[in-house]
Short mmCIF file of C-alpha atoms (C1' of nucleotides) in Angstrom, two decimals:
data_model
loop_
_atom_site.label_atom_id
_atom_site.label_comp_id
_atom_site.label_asym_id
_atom_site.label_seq_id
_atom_site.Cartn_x
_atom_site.Cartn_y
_atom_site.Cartn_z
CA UNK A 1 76.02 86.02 97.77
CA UNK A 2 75.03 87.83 94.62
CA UNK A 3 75.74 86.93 91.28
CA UNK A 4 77.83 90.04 90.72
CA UNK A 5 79.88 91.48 93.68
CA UNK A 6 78.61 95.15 94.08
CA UNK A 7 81.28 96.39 96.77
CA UNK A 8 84.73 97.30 96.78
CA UNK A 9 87.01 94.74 96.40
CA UNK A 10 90.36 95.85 99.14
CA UNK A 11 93.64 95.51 98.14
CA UNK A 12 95.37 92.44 99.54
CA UNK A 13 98.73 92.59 100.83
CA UNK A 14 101.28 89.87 102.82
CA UNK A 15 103.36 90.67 105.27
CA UNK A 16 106.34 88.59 106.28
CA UNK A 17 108.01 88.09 109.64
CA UNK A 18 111.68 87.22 108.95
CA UNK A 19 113.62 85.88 111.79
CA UNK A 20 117.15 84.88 112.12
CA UNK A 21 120.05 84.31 114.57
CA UNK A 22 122.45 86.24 115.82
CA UNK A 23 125.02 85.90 118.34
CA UNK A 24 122.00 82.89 119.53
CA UNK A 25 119.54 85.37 119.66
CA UNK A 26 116.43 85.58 117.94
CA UNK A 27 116.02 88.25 115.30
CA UNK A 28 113.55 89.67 113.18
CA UNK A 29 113.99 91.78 110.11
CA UNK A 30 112.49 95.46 109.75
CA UNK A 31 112.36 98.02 107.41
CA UNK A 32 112.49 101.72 107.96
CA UNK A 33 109.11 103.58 105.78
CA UNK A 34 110.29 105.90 103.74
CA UNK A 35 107.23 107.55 102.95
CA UNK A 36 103.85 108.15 104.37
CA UNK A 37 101.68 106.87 106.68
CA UNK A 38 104.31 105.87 109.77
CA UNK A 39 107.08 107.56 107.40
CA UNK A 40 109.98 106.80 109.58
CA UNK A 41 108.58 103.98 111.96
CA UNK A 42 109.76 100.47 111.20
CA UNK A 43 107.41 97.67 109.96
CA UNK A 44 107.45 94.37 108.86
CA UNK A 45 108.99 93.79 105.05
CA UNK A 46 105.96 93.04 102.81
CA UNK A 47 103.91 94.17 99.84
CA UNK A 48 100.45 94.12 97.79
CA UNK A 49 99.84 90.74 95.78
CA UNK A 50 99.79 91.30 92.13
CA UNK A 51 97.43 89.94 89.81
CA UNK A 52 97.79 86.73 88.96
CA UNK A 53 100.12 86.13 91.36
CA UNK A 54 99.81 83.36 94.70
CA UNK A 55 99.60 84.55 97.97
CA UNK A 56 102.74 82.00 98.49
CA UNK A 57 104.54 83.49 95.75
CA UNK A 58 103.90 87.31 96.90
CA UNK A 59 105.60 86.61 100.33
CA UNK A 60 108.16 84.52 98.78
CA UNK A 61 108.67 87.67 95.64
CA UNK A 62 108.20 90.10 98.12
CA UNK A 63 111.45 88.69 100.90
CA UNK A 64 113.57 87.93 97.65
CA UNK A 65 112.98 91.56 97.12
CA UNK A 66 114.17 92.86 100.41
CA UNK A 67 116.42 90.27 101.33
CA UNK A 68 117.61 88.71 97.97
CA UNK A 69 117.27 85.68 99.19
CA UNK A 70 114.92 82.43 99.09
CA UNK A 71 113.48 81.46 102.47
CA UNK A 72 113.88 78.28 103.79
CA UNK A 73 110.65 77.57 105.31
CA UNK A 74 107.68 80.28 104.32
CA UNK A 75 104.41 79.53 106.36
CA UNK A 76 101.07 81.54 106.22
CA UNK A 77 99.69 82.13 110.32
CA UNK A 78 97.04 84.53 109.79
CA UNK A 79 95.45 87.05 108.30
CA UNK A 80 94.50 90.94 109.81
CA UNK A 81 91.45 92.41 108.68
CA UNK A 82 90.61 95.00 110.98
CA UNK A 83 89.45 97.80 109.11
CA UNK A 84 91.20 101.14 109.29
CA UNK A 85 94.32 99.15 109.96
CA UNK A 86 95.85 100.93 106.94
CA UNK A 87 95.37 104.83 106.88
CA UNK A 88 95.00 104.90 103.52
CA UNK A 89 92.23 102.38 102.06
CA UNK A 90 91.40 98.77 103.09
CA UNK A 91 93.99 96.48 103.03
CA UNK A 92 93.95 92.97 104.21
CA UNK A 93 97.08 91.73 105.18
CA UNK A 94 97.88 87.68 104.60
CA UNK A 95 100.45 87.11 107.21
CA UNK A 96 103.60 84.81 106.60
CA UNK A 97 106.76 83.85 108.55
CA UNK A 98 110.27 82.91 107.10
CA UNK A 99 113.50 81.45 108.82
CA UNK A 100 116.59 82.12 107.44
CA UNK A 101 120.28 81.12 107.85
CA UNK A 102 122.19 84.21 109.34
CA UNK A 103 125.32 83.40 107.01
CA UNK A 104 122.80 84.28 103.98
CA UNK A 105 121.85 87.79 104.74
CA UNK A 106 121.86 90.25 101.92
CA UNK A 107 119.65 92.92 103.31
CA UNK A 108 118.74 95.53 100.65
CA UNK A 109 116.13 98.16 101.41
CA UNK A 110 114.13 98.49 98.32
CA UNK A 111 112.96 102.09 97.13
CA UNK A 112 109.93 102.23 100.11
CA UNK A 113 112.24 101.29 102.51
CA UNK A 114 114.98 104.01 104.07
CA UNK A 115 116.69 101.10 105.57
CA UNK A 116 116.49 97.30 106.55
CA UNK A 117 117.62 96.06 109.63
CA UNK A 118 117.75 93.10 112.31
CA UNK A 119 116.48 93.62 115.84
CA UNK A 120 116.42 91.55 118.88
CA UNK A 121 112.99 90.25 119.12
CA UNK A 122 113.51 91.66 123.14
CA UNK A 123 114.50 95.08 122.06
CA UNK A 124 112.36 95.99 119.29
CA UNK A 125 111.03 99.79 118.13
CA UNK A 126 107.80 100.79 117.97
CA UNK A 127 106.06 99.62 115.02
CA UNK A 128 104.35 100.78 111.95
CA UNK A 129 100.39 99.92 111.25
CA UNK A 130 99.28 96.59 113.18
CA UNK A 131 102.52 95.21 113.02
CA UNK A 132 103.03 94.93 116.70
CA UNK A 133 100.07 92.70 116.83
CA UNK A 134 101.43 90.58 113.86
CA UNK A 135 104.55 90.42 115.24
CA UNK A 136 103.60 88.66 118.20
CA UNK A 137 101.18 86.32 116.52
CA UNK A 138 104.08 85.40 114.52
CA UNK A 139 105.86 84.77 117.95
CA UNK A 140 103.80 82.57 119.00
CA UNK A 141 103.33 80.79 115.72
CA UNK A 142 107.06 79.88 115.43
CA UNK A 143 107.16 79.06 118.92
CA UNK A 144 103.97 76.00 118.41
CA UNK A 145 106.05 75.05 115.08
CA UNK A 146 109.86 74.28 116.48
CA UNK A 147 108.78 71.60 118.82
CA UNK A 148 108.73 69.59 115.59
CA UNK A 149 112.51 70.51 115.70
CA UNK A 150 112.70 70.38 111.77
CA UNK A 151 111.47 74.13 111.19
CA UNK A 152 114.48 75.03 113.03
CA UNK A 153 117.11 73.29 110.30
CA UNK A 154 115.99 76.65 108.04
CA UNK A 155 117.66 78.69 111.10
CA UNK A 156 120.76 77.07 110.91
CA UNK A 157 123.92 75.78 108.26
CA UNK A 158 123.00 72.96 106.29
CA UNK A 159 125.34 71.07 108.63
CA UNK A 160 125.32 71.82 112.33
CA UNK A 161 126.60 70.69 115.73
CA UNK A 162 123.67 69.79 118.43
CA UNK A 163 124.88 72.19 120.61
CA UNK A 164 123.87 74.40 117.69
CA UNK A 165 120.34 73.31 117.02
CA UNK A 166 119.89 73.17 120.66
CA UNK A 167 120.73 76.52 120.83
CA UNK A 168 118.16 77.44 118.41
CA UNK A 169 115.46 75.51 120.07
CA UNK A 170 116.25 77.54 123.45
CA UNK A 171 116.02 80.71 121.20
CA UNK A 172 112.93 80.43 119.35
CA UNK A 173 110.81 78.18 121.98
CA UNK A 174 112.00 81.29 124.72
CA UNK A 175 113.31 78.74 127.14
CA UNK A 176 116.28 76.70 128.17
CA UNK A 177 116.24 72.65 127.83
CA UNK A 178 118.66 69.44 129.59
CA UNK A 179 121.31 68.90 127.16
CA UNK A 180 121.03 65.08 127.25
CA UNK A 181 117.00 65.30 127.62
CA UNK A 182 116.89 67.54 124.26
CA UNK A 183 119.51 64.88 122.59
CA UNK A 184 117.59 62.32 123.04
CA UNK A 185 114.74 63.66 121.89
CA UNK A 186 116.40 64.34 118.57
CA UNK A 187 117.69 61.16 118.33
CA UNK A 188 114.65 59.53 118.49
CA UNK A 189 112.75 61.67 116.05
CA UNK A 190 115.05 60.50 113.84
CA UNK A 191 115.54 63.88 112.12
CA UNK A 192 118.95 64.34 111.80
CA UNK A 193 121.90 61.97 110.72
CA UNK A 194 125.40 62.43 111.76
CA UNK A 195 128.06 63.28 110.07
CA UNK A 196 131.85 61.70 109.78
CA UNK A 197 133.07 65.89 110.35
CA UNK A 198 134.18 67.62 113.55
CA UNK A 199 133.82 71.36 113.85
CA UNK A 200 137.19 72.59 115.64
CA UNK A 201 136.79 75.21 117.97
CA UNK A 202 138.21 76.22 121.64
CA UNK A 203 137.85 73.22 122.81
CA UNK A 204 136.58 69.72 121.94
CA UNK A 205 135.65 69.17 118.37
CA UNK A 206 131.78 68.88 117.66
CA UNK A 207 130.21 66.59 115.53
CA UNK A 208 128.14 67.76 112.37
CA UNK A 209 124.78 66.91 111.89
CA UNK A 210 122.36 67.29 108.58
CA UNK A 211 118.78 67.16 108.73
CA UNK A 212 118.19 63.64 108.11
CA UNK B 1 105.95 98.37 97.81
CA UNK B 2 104.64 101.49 96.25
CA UNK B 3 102.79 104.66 97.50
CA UNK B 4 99.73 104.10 95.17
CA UNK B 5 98.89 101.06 94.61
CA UNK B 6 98.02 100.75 90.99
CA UNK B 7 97.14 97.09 90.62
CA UNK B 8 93.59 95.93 90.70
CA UNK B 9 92.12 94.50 94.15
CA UNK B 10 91.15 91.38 93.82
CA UNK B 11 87.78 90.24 95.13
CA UNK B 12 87.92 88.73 99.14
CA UNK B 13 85.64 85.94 100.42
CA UNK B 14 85.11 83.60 103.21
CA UNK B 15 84.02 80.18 102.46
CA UNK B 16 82.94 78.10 105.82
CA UNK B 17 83.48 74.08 106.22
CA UNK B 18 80.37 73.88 108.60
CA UNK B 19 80.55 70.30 110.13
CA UNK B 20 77.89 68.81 112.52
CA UNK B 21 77.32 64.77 113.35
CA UNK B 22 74.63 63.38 112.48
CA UNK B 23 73.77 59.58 113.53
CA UNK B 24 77.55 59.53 114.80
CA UNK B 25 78.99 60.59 111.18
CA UNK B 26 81.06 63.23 110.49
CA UNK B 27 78.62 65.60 107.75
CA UNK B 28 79.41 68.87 106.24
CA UNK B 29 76.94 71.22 105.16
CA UNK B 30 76.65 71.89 101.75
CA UNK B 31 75.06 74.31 99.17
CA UNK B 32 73.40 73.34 95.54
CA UNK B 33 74.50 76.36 93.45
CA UNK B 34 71.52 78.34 91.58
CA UNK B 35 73.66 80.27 89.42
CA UNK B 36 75.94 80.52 87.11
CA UNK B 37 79.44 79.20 87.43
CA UNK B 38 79.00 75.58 88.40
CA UNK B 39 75.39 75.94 88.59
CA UNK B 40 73.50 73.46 89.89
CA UNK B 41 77.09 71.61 91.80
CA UNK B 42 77.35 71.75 95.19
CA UNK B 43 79.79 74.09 97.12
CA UNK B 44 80.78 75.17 100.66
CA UNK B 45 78.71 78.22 101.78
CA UNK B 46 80.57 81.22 101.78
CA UNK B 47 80.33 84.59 100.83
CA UNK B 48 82.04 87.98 100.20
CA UNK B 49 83.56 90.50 102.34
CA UNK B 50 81.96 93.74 103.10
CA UNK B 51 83.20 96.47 103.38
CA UNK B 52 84.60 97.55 106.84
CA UNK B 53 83.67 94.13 107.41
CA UNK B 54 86.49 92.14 109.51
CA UNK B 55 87.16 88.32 108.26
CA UNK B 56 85.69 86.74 111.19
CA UNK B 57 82.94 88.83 111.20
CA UNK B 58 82.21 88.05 107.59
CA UNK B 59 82.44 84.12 107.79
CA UNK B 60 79.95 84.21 111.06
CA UNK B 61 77.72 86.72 108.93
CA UNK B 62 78.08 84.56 105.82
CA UNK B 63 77.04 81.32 108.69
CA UNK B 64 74.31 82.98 110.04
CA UNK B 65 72.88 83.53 106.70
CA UNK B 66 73.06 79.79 105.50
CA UNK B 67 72.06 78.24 108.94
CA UNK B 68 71.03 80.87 110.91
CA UNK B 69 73.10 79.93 113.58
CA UNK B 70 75.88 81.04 115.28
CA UNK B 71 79.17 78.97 115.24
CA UNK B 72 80.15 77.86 118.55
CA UNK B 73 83.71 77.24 116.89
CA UNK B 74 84.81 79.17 114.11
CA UNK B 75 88.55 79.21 112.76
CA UNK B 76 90.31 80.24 110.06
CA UNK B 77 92.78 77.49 108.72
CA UNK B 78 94.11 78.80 105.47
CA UNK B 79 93.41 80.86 102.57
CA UNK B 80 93.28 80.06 98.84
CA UNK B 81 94.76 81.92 96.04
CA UNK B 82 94.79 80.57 92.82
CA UNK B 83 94.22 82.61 90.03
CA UNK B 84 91.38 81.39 87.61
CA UNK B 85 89.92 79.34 90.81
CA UNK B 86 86.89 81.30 89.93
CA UNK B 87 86.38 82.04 86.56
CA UNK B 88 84.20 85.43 87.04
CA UNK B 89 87.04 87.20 88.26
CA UNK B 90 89.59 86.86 90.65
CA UNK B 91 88.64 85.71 94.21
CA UNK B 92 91.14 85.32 97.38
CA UNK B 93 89.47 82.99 99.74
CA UNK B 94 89.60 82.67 103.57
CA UNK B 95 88.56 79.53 104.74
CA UNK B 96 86.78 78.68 108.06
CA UNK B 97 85.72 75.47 109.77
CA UNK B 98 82.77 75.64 112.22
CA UNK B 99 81.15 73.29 114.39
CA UNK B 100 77.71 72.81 115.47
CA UNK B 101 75.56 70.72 117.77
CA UNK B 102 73.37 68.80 115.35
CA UNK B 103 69.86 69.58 117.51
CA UNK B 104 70.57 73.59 116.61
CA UNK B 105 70.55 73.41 112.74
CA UNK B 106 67.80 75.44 110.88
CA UNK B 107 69.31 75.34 107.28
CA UNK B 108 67.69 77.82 105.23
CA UNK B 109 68.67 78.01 101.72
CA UNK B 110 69.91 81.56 100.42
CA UNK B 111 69.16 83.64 97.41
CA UNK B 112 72.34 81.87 96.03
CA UNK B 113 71.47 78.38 96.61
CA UNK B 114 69.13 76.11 95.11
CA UNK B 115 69.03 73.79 98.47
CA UNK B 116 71.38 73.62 101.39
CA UNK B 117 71.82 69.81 102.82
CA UNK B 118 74.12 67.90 104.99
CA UNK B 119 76.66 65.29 103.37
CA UNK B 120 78.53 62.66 104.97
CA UNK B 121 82.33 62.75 104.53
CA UNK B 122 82.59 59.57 103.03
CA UNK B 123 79.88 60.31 100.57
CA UNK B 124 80.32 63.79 99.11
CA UNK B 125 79.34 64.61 95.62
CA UNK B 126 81.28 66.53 93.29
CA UNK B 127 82.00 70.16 94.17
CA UNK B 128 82.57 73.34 92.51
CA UNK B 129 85.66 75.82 92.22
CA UNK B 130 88.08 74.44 94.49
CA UNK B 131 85.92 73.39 97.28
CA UNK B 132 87.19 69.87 97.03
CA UNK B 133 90.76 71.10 98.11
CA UNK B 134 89.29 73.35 100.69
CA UNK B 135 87.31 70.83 102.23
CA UNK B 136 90.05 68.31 102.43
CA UNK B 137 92.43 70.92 103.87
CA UNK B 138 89.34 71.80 106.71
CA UNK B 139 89.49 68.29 107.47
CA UNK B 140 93.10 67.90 108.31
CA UNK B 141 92.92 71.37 110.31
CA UNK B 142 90.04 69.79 112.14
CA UNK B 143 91.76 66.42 113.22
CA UNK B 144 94.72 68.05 115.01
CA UNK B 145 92.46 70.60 116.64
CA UNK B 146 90.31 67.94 118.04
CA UNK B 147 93.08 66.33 120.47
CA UNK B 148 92.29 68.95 122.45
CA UNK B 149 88.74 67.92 122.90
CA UNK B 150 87.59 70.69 124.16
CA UNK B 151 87.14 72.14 120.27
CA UNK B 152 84.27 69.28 120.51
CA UNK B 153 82.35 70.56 122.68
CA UNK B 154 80.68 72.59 119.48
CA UNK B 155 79.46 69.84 118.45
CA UNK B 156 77.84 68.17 121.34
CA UNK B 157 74.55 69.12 123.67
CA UNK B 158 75.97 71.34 126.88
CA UNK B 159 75.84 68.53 128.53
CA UNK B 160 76.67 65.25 127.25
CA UNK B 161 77.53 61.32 128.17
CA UNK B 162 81.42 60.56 127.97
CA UNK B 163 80.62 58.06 125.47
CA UNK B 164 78.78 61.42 122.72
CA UNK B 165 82.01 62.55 123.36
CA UNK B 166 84.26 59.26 122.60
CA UNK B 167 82.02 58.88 119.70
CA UNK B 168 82.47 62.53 118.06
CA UNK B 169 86.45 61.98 119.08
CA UNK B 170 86.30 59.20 116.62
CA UNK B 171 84.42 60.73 114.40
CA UNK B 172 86.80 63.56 113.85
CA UNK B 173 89.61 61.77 114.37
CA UNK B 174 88.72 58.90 112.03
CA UNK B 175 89.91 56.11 113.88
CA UNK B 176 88.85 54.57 117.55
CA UNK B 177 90.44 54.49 120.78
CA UNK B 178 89.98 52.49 124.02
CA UNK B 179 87.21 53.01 125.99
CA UNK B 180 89.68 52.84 129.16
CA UNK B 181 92.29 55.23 128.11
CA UNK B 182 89.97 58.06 126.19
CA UNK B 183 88.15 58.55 130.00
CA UNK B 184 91.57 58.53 131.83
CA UNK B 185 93.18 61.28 128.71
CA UNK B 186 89.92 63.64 129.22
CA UNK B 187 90.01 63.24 133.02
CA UNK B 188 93.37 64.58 133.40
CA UNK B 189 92.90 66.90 130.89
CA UNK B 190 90.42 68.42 133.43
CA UNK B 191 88.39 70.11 130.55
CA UNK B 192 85.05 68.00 131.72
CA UNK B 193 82.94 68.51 134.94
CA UNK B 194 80.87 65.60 136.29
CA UNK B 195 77.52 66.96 136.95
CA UNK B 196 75.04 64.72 138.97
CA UNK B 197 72.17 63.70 136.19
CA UNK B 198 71.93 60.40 134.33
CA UNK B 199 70.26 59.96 131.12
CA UNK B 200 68.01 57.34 131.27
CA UNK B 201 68.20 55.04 127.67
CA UNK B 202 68.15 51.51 127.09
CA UNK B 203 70.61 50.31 129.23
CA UNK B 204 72.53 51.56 132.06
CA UNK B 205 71.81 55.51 132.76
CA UNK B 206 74.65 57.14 131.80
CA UNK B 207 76.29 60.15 133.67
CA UNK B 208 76.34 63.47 132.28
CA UNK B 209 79.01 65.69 132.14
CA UNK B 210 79.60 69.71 131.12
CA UNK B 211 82.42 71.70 129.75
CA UNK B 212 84.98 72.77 132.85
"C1'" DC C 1 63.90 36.77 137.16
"C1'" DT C 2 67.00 36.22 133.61
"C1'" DG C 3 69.60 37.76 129.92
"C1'" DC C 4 71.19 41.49 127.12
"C1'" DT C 5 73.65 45.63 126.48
"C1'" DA C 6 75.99 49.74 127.31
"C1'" DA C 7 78.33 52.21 131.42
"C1'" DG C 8 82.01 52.32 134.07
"C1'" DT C 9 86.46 50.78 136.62
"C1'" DG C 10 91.72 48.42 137.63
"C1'" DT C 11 96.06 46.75 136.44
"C1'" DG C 12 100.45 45.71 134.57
"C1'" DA C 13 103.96 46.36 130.83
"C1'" DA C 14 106.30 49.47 128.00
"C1'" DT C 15 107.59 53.74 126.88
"C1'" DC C 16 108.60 58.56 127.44
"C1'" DC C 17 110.13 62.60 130.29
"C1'" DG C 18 112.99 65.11 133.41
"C1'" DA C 19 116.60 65.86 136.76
"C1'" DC C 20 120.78 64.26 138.28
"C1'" DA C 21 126.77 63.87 137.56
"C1'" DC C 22 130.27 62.27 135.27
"C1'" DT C 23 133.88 61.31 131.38
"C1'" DA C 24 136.24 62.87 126.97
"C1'" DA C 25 138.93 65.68 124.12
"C1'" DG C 26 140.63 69.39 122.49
"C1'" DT C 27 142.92 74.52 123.29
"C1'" DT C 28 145.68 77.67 125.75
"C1'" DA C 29 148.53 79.64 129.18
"C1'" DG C 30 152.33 79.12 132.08
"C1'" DC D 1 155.46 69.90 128.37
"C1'" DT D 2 151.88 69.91 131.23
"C1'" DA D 3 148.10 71.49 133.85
"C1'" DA D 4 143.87 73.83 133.79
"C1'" DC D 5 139.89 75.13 131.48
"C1'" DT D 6 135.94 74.62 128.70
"C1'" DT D 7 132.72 72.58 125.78
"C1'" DA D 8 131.18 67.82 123.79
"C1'" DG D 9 129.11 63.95 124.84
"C1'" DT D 10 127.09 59.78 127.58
"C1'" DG D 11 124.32 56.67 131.78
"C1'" DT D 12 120.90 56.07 134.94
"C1'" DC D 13 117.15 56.26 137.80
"C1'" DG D 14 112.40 57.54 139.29
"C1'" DG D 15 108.10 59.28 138.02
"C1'" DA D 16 104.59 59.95 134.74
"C1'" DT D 17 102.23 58.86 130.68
"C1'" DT D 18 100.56 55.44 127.10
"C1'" DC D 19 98.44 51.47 125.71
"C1'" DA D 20 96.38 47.01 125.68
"C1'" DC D 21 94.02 43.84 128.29
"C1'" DA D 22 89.11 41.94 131.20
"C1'" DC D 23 85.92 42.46 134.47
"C1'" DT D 24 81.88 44.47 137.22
"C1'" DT D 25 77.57 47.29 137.32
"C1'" DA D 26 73.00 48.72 136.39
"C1'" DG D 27 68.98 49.35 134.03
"C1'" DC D 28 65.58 47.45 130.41
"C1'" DA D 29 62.98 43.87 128.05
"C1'" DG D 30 61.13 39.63 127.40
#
DNA sequence: CTGCTAAGTGTGAATCCGACACTAAGTTAG
DNA sequence: CTAACTTAGTGTCGGATTCACACTTAGCAG
């Protein structure tokens, strides 16, 4: 480790994987390129940190700028490295995921972006750079993080019915759960509280929960 | 997210929380700095990126430099961003914990250090930049990964006595368990093979076992 | 050969996990 | 008005896992 750093420094960059629900399915938000390399080909939303600026605070700047909206829950998974991953110089790309309510969508593709969209994480496009890779690293991520249940609250209304959180849970985790085994596993991590509301749908009213 | 990037790159490092045990203890391995900043303070060894050089790569380069051994677990647990935590210029850094077995440790101070040395965790000097965050952060990545056991392997002999293993369990985890119950968790987690050798010390030979 | 010390095992209580079926309370259609 | 439908919500039991307890075993040392 010399005193004075000879080589090229790369340009550092964070990528964000956005997911939502829709219609109880999990999403994830893409952008169209606009311009070269993958010009066309959807990629993750994300851009180069600025100086000065936290790696925290680039993901969080850079999803206010394509979304226009604060995440809920921002976490860093990883970080890809692989050299030639960008065509056009060395980037290193700090990795991030973000959960958002679907009722606070404001998707505007910014001027490198065509267009912004939501796919089903089961019927995505081909992808831009690495991004598959990410992508699925991100999957599995999430998927280690919503057993704690709370993650999932960023998904959701800030009140919400258990059939609703449960529904999440199925979503992200990729499987389906007992009704009565998953409420009593939220009841006794003691993460929610109920709520004197009832949601009025079809058919019997639901309670309303808040994260606790 | 424009085409040219016209901000300046920012510097990239790894820096490497190397851990070993050493008369049961929990040590990290340390570096005395020879240069200018916080000359003469002790750091974590770590080391710049190269170029074309992946992350991983660089932290087991940057390892094999300092100790001259390869890491038999090396993992990246977060990165560290803030600007003016080094006051040359500024420096993103990538942080990895390794493990080693304490029997294959040839430290070798670099051209950067004064002297490289094993601490304790409970008896760690002063350290430069932000090594003190980094190190407490590696520590905390280190305890959950260690349920698994089989992460402490790294730091054991290939084969070893249930009760080297119990011991660098508590170690990592910082608290003790029953004798009883730790034997009965790693049995069924069927990550252990018995094999059919005793060591022979003071008291009753003890059996040894291998990684499944 | 006796005593010390670390290795290794058994057991019972409490708790958690998973699969089972039923009741409750609204809406809607006839 | 009422009957049928659909989703909300609860009880229970058996098996597995967790945790705290105490005893036996085997080699070494004096």
């Amino acid at each position: 480790m010399p005193f004075t750093y000879e080589y090229p420094h790369p340009a550092v960059a964070t990528d964000i994987a956005v997911f939502t629900l829709r219609r109880g399915a999990l999403n994830v938000l893409l952008i169209e390129r606009a311009a070269e390399p993958f010009r066309g080909a959807w990629a993750l939303p994300g851009g180069f940190l600025q100086p000065d600026e936290e790696l925290d605070a680039c993901a969080q700047r850079e999803l206010r700028e394509e979304t226009s909206v604060d995440a809920d829950l921002l976490v860093h998974f990883g970080n890809f490295s692989a050299p030639g991953r960008d065509p056009r110089e060395r980037v290193i790309s700090v990795a991030y995921l973000a959960l958002l309510a679907s009722d606070e969508l404001r998707i505007a593709a910014d001027t490198d972006a065509a267009q912004a969209r939501w796919f089903p994480i089961d019927g995505l496009p081909e992808l831009a750079f690495d991004h598959a890779t990410i992508l699925r690293r991100a999957l599995e991520a999430l998927g280690s993080r919503a057993r704690q249940i709370s993650p999932l609250f960023a998904l959701l209304p800030p009140r919400f019915t258990l059939s609703q959180l449960q529904g999440a849970y199925e979503a992200v985790i990729g499987e389906e759960v007992e009704k009565r085994n998953f409420r009593k596993m939220v009841a006794n991590l003691e993460c929610v509280r109920e709520t004197d509301d009832f949601v009025h749908g079809a058919h019997r009213p639901a309670r309303l929960y808040e994260p606790a």
